mmCIF file of C-alpha atoms in Angstrom:
data_model
loop_
_atom_site.group_PDB
_atom_site.id
_atom_site.type_symbol
_atom_site.label_atom_id
_atom_site.label_comp_id
_atom_site.label_asym_id
_atom_site.label_seq_id
_atom_site.Cartn_x
_atom_site.Cartn_y
_atom_site.Cartn_z
ATOM 1 C CA UNK I 1 10.542 18.755 6.918
ATOM 2 C CA UNK I 2 9.340 15.193 6.532
ATOM 3 C CA UNK I 3 11.501 12.764 4.632
ATOM 4 C CA UNK I 4 8.561 11.899 2.359
ATOM 5 C CA UNK I 5 5.813 14.351 1.469
ATOM 6 C CA UNK I 6 2.437 13.370 0.067
ATOM 7 C CA UNK I 7 -0.658 15.481 -0.496
ATOM 8 C CA UNK I 8 -3.374 14.032 1.764
ATOM 9 C CA UNK I 9 -6.245 14.962 -0.544
ATOM 10 C CA UNK I 10 -9.047 14.044 -0.669
ATOM 11 C CA UNK I 11 -8.994 13.839 -4.422
ATOM 12 C CA UNK I 12 -12.351 13.335 -6.143
ATOM 13 C CA UNK I 13 -12.530 12.405 -9.826
ATOM 14 C CA UNK I 14 -15.257 11.135 -12.154
ATOM 15 C CA UNK I 15 -15.215 7.536 -13.290
ATOM 16 C CA UNK I 16 -12.966 7.042 -16.298
ATOM 17 C CA UNK I 17 -10.621 9.907 -15.431
ATOM 18 C CA UNK I 18 -6.849 9.628 -15.351
ATOM 19 C CA UNK I 19 -5.596 10.044 -11.806
ATOM 20 C CA UNK I 20 -2.145 11.307 -10.875
ATOM 21 C CA UNK I 21 -0.832 10.715 -7.365
ATOM 22 C CA UNK I 22 2.549 12.057 -6.286
ATOM 23 C CA UNK I 23 5.202 11.985 -3.583
ATOM 24 C CA UNK I 24 8.364 13.971 -3.093
ATOM 25 C CA UNK I 25 11.279 12.936 -0.924
ATOM 26 C CA UNK I 26 14.489 14.378 0.411
ATOM 27 C CA UNK I 27 16.752 11.350 0.974
ATOM 28 C CA UNK I 28 18.844 10.656 -2.124
ATOM 29 C CA UNK I 29 19.702 7.194 -0.731
ATOM 30 C CA UNK I 30 16.217 5.884 -1.542
ATOM 31 C CA UNK I 31 16.392 3.333 -4.335
ATOM 32 C CA UNK I 32 13.230 1.280 -3.920
ATOM 33 C CA UNK I 33 9.838 2.863 -4.389
ATOM 34 C CA UNK I 34 6.468 1.378 -3.685
ATOM 35 C CA UNK I 35 2.822 2.311 -3.933
ATOM 36 C CA UNK I 36 0.343 0.738 -1.553
ATOM 37 C CA UNK I 37 -3.429 0.854 -1.721
ATOM 38 C CA UNK I 38 -5.389 0.835 1.507
ATOM 39 C CA UNK I 39 -9.128 0.368 1.666
ATOM 40 C CA UNK I 40 -10.985 1.671 4.678
ATOM 41 C CA UNK I 41 -10.282 -0.378 7.826
ATOM 42 C CA UNK I 42 -7.935 -2.712 5.979
ATOM 43 C CA UNK I 43 -4.177 -3.170 5.875
ATOM 44 C CA UNK I 44 -2.157 -1.649 3.024
ATOM 45 C CA UNK I 45 -1.587 -3.894 0.024
ATOM 46 C CA UNK I 46 1.260 -3.529 -2.435
ATOM 47 C CA UNK I 47 0.204 -2.105 -5.775
ATOM 48 C CA UNK I 48 3.423 -1.232 -7.585
ATOM 49 C CA UNK I 49 7.103 -1.687 -6.877
ATOM 50 C CA UNK I 50 9.955 -0.036 -8.796
ATOM 51 C CA UNK I 51 13.692 0.115 -8.437
ATOM 52 C CA UNK I 52 15.655 3.309 -9.153
ATOM 53 C CA UNK I 53 14.440 5.618 -11.923
ATOM 54 C CA UNK I 54 12.087 4.922 -14.798
ATOM 55 C CA UNK I 55 8.562 3.746 -15.483
ATOM 56 C CA UNK I 56 6.707 0.565 -14.707
ATOM 57 C CA UNK I 57 3.304 -0.360 -16.037
ATOM 58 C CA UNK I 58 0.826 -2.916 -14.725
ATOM 59 C CA UNK I 59 -2.589 -2.874 -16.325
ATOM 60 C CA UNK I 60 -4.240 0.468 -15.638
ATOM 61 C CA UNK I 61 -1.460 1.524 -13.270
ATOM 62 C CA UNK I 62 1.836 3.210 -14.156
ATOM 63 C CA UNK I 63 4.520 4.125 -11.639
ATOM 64 C CA UNK I 64 7.153 6.728 -12.482
ATOM 65 C CA UNK I 65 10.305 7.569 -10.590
ATOM 66 C CA UNK I 66 12.388 10.675 -11.240
ATOM 67 C CA UNK I 67 15.366 10.449 -8.911
ATOM 68 C CA UNK I 68 16.915 13.661 -10.196
ATOM 69 C CA UNK I 69 13.842 15.549 -8.983
ATOM 70 C CA UNK I 70 13.195 13.236 -6.025
ATOM 71 C CA UNK I 71 9.651 12.787 -7.241
ATOM 72 C CA UNK I 72 7.526 9.717 -7.807
ATOM 73 C CA UNK I 73 4.100 9.363 -9.375
ATOM 74 C CA UNK I 74 1.345 6.810 -9.738
ATOM 75 C CA UNK I 75 -1.041 7.143 -12.669
ATOM 76 C CA UNK I 76 -4.351 5.336 -12.785
ATOM 77 C CA UNK I 77 -6.031 5.170 -16.191
ATOM 78 C CA UNK I 78 -9.756 4.642 -16.685
ATOM 79 C CA UNK I 79 -10.342 5.048 -12.968
ATOM 80 C CA UNK I 80 -13.138 2.988 -11.405
ATOM 81 C CA UNK I 81 -15.197 3.446 -8.227
ATOM 82 C CA UNK I 82 -13.375 0.365 -6.895
ATOM 83 C CA UNK I 83 -10.157 2.414 -7.028
ATOM 84 C CA UNK I 84 -11.521 4.594 -4.219
ATOM 85 C CA UNK I 85 -9.005 4.113 -1.423
ATOM 86 C CA UNK I 86 -6.035 5.749 0.238
ATOM 87 C CA UNK I 87 -2.792 5.466 -1.715
ATOM 88 C CA UNK I 88 0.458 5.405 0.211
ATOM 89 C CA UNK I 89 3.900 5.840 -1.256
ATOM 90 C CA UNK I 90 6.812 4.137 0.485
ATOM 91 C CA UNK I 91 10.560 4.218 -0.020
ATOM 92 C CA UNK I 92 13.596 2.332 1.111
ATOM 93 C CA UNK I 93 17.360 2.712 0.800
ATOM 94 C CA UNK I 94 19.327 0.061 -1.068
ATOM 95 C CA UNK I 95 21.100 -1.205 1.995
ATOM 96 C CA UNK I 96 21.237 -0.800 5.731
ATOM 97 C CA UNK I 97 18.348 -1.622 7.964
ATOM 98 C CA UNK I 98 15.708 -2.125 5.272
ATOM 99 C CA UNK I 99 13.348 0.334 6.896
ATOM 100 C CA UNK I 100 10.537 1.721 4.822
ATOM 101 C CA UNK I 101 9.527 5.371 5.012
ATOM 102 C CA UNK I 102 5.890 6.014 4.169
ATOM 103 C CA UNK I 103 4.051 9.053 2.974
ATOM 104 C CA UNK I 104 0.905 10.073 4.827
ATOM 105 C CA UNK I 105 -1.332 8.811 2.016
ATOM 106 C CA UNK I 106 -3.677 10.435 -0.495
ATOM 107 C CA UNK I 107 -7.368 9.670 -0.197
ATOM 108 C CA UNK I 108 -8.929 9.098 -3.625
ATOM 109 C CA UNK I 109 -12.622 8.970 -4.407
ATOM 110 C CA UNK I 110 -13.780 7.940 -7.872
ATOM 111 C CA UNK I 111 -17.361 9.011 -8.485
ATOM 112 C CA UNK I 112 -19.662 6.780 -10.546
ATOM 113 C CA UNK C 1 -3.185 -11.531 3.456
ATOM 114 C CA UNK C 2 0.185 -13.200 2.863
ATOM 115 C CA UNK C 3 -0.170 -15.437 5.910
ATOM 116 C CA UNK C 4 -0.163 -12.721 8.552
ATOM 117 C CA UNK C 5 -2.509 -12.762 11.515
ATOM 118 C CA UNK C 6 -2.750 -9.978 14.045
ATOM 119 C CA UNK C 7 -4.446 -10.422 17.395
ATOM 120 C CA UNK C 8 -6.488 -9.013 18.871
ATOM 121 C CA UNK C 9 -8.184 -7.072 16.073
ATOM 122 C CA UNK C 10 -9.763 -4.619 18.484
ATOM 123 C CA UNK C 11 -8.919 -3.734 22.063
ATOM 124 C CA UNK C 12 -9.976 -1.140 24.584
ATOM 125 C CA UNK C 13 -7.734 -0.759 27.604
ATOM 126 C CA UNK C 14 -7.247 1.610 30.486
ATOM 127 C CA UNK C 15 -4.415 4.086 30.905
ATOM 128 C CA UNK C 16 -1.487 2.614 32.772
ATOM 129 C CA UNK C 17 -2.133 -1.028 31.922
ATOM 130 C CA UNK C 18 0.292 -3.152 29.908
ATOM 131 C CA UNK C 19 -0.931 -4.376 26.530
ATOM 132 C CA UNK C 20 0.567 -6.972 24.179
ATOM 133 C CA UNK C 21 -0.269 -7.246 20.513
ATOM 134 C CA UNK C 22 0.663 -10.339 18.570
ATOM 135 C CA UNK C 23 1.713 -10.779 14.963
ATOM 136 C CA UNK C 24 1.890 -14.316 13.629
ATOM 137 C CA UNK C 25 3.180 -15.238 10.165
ATOM 138 C CA UNK C 26 3.162 -18.514 8.286
ATOM 139 C CA UNK C 27 5.565 -17.378 5.535
ATOM 140 C CA UNK C 28 8.864 -17.935 7.364
ATOM 141 C CA UNK C 29 9.940 -14.404 6.405
ATOM 142 C CA UNK C 30 12.977 -12.971 8.104
ATOM 143 C CA UNK C 31 11.880 -9.372 8.585
ATOM 144 C CA UNK C 32 8.919 -8.296 10.682
ATOM 145 C CA UNK C 33 7.777 -4.776 11.479
ATOM 146 C CA UNK C 34 5.361 -2.979 13.749
ATOM 147 C CA UNK C 35 3.851 0.289 12.538
ATOM 148 C CA UNK C 36 1.264 2.628 13.905
ATOM 149 C CA UNK C 37 -1.045 4.621 11.672
ATOM 150 C CA UNK C 38 -2.512 7.931 12.735
ATOM 151 C CA UNK C 39 -4.296 10.677 10.771
ATOM 152 C CA UNK C 40 -1.827 13.191 9.402
ATOM 153 C CA UNK C 41 1.163 10.968 10.155
ATOM 154 C CA UNK C 42 0.694 7.971 7.939
ATOM 155 C CA UNK C 43 2.514 4.797 8.868
ATOM 156 C CA UNK C 44 5.335 5.195 11.351
ATOM 157 C CA UNK C 45 7.767 2.460 12.273
ATOM 158 C CA UNK C 46 7.791 1.467 15.943
ATOM 159 C CA UNK C 47 10.174 -1.501 15.994
ATOM 160 C CA UNK C 48 11.371 -4.103 13.579
ATOM 161 C CA UNK C 49 13.056 -7.478 13.664
ATOM 162 C CA UNK C 50 15.624 -8.952 11.313
ATOM 163 C CA UNK C 51 15.685 -12.388 12.890
ATOM 164 C CA UNK C 52 14.911 -14.358 16.029
ATOM 165 C CA UNK C 53 15.939 -12.280 19.035
ATOM 166 C CA UNK C 54 17.233 -9.541 16.689
ATOM 167 C CA UNK C 55 15.247 -6.349 16.971
ATOM 168 C CA UNK C 56 15.838 -2.638 16.569
ATOM 169 C CA UNK C 57 14.014 0.603 17.209
ATOM 170 C CA UNK C 58 12.075 2.596 14.681
ATOM 171 C CA UNK C 59 11.189 6.269 14.712
ATOM 172 C CA UNK C 60 8.484 6.127 17.414
ATOM 173 C CA UNK C 61 9.712 3.438 19.812
ATOM 174 C CA UNK C 62 9.300 5.248 23.146
ATOM 175 C CA UNK C 63 6.822 3.415 25.381
ATOM 176 C CA UNK C 64 6.965 0.227 23.300
ATOM 177 C CA UNK C 65 8.985 -2.952 23.517
ATOM 178 C CA UNK C 66 9.089 -5.996 21.270
ATOM 179 C CA UNK C 67 10.154 -9.608 21.397
ATOM 180 C CA UNK C 68 10.720 -12.268 18.812
ATOM 181 C CA UNK C 69 11.474 -15.694 20.269
ATOM 182 C CA UNK C 70 10.314 -17.601 17.174
ATOM 183 C CA UNK C 71 10.475 -16.767 13.466
ATOM 184 C CA UNK C 72 6.693 -16.735 13.203
ATOM 185 C CA UNK C 73 5.797 -14.482 16.145
ATOM 186 C CA UNK C 74 6.561 -10.823 16.784
ATOM 187 C CA UNK C 75 5.054 -9.314 19.918
ATOM 188 C CA UNK C 76 4.552 -5.618 20.588
ATOM 189 C CA UNK C 77 4.115 -4.554 24.219
ATOM 190 C CA UNK C 78 2.902 -1.223 25.460
ATOM 191 C CA UNK C 79 4.519 -1.160 28.854
ATOM 192 C CA UNK C 80 2.064 1.302 30.404
ATOM 193 C CA UNK C 81 -0.579 2.382 27.921
ATOM 194 C CA UNK C 82 -1.280 6.085 27.447
ATOM 195 C CA UNK C 83 -4.015 7.847 25.487
ATOM 196 C CA UNK C 84 -1.423 8.958 22.924
ATOM 197 C CA UNK C 85 -0.974 5.306 22.031
ATOM 198 C CA UNK C 86 -4.547 5.067 20.787
ATOM 199 C CA UNK C 87 -3.966 4.106 17.172
ATOM 200 C CA UNK C 88 -4.231 1.426 14.541
ATOM 201 C CA UNK C 89 -1.264 -0.927 14.696
ATOM 202 C CA UNK C 90 -0.075 -2.843 11.662
ATOM 203 C CA UNK C 91 2.342 -5.705 11.468
ATOM 204 C CA UNK C 92 4.275 -6.238 8.242
ATOM 205 C CA UNK C 93 6.593 -8.941 6.993
ATOM 206 C CA UNK C 94 9.232 -8.990 4.306
ATOM 207 C CA UNK C 95 10.989 -11.995 2.788
ATOM 208 C CA UNK C 96 14.621 -11.050 3.333
ATOM 209 C CA UNK C 97 17.387 -10.698 0.813
ATOM 210 C CA UNK C 98 17.296 -7.403 -0.999
ATOM 211 C CA UNK C 99 14.701 -4.708 -0.605
ATOM 212 C CA UNK C 100 11.572 -6.452 -1.689
ATOM 213 C CA UNK C 101 8.027 -5.493 -0.873
ATOM 214 C CA UNK C 102 6.439 -5.753 2.572
ATOM 215 C CA UNK C 103 3.118 -7.448 3.250
ATOM 216 C CA UNK C 104 0.762 -6.114 5.879
ATOM 217 C CA UNK C 105 -1.659 -7.630 8.314
ATOM 218 C CA UNK C 106 -5.205 -6.389 8.804
ATOM 219 C CA UNK C 107 -4.366 -4.165 11.745
ATOM 220 C CA UNK C 108 -5.258 -3.915 15.436
ATOM 221 C CA UNK C 109 -7.381 -0.990 16.530
ATOM 222 C CA UNK C 110 -6.306 -0.032 20.058
ATOM 223 C CA UNK C 111 -8.140 2.482 22.197
ATOM 224 C CA UNK C 112 -6.645 3.637 25.492
ATOM 225 C CA UNK C 113 -9.199 5.285 27.789
#
């Protein structure tokens, strides 16, 4: 079993829809949770960053962390065609070697 | 792109040849990472560095070596390239204290024939 699991998709939604992207993990030591967006043939770019449990909102994006369930989510409201990309979750433990563990990514397509 | 430059951006090489990929940063960040990205596997850590001359292995380090003689440069060497090392390689940097976000380069697409 992988340390981080993410549905690869692809996920196709109409423009304006609310999108929910999710990751589950098995390592209870993870404390830092990130969502990256990666456009085709580009490097990943950080979208959201949260520490421990709770919610964080930034514009149309909301990140949720439920440590009791070992489950994190990214919600995109009023999705746009420009949101079409692969979304990667990533996690890191609070101390140690500062290595990030990434999910495989979910490919999202927002249809105009 | 947070001051990260990867070179080359594309390379085709033959099986058995050594290959070196370069990551150069202008941010003076302490931590540097090399990842490979393959379909179905996502990003996997090859090696990372936590300072000049301080490096450690990641989860897929076999067949790779790294060096960091200056803060700004982190080199990844494929000692004898194999077809299984055909991939997209990403360098990432992270500032240092605490677990803050990592910033990625644009990637190097390597094909081993």
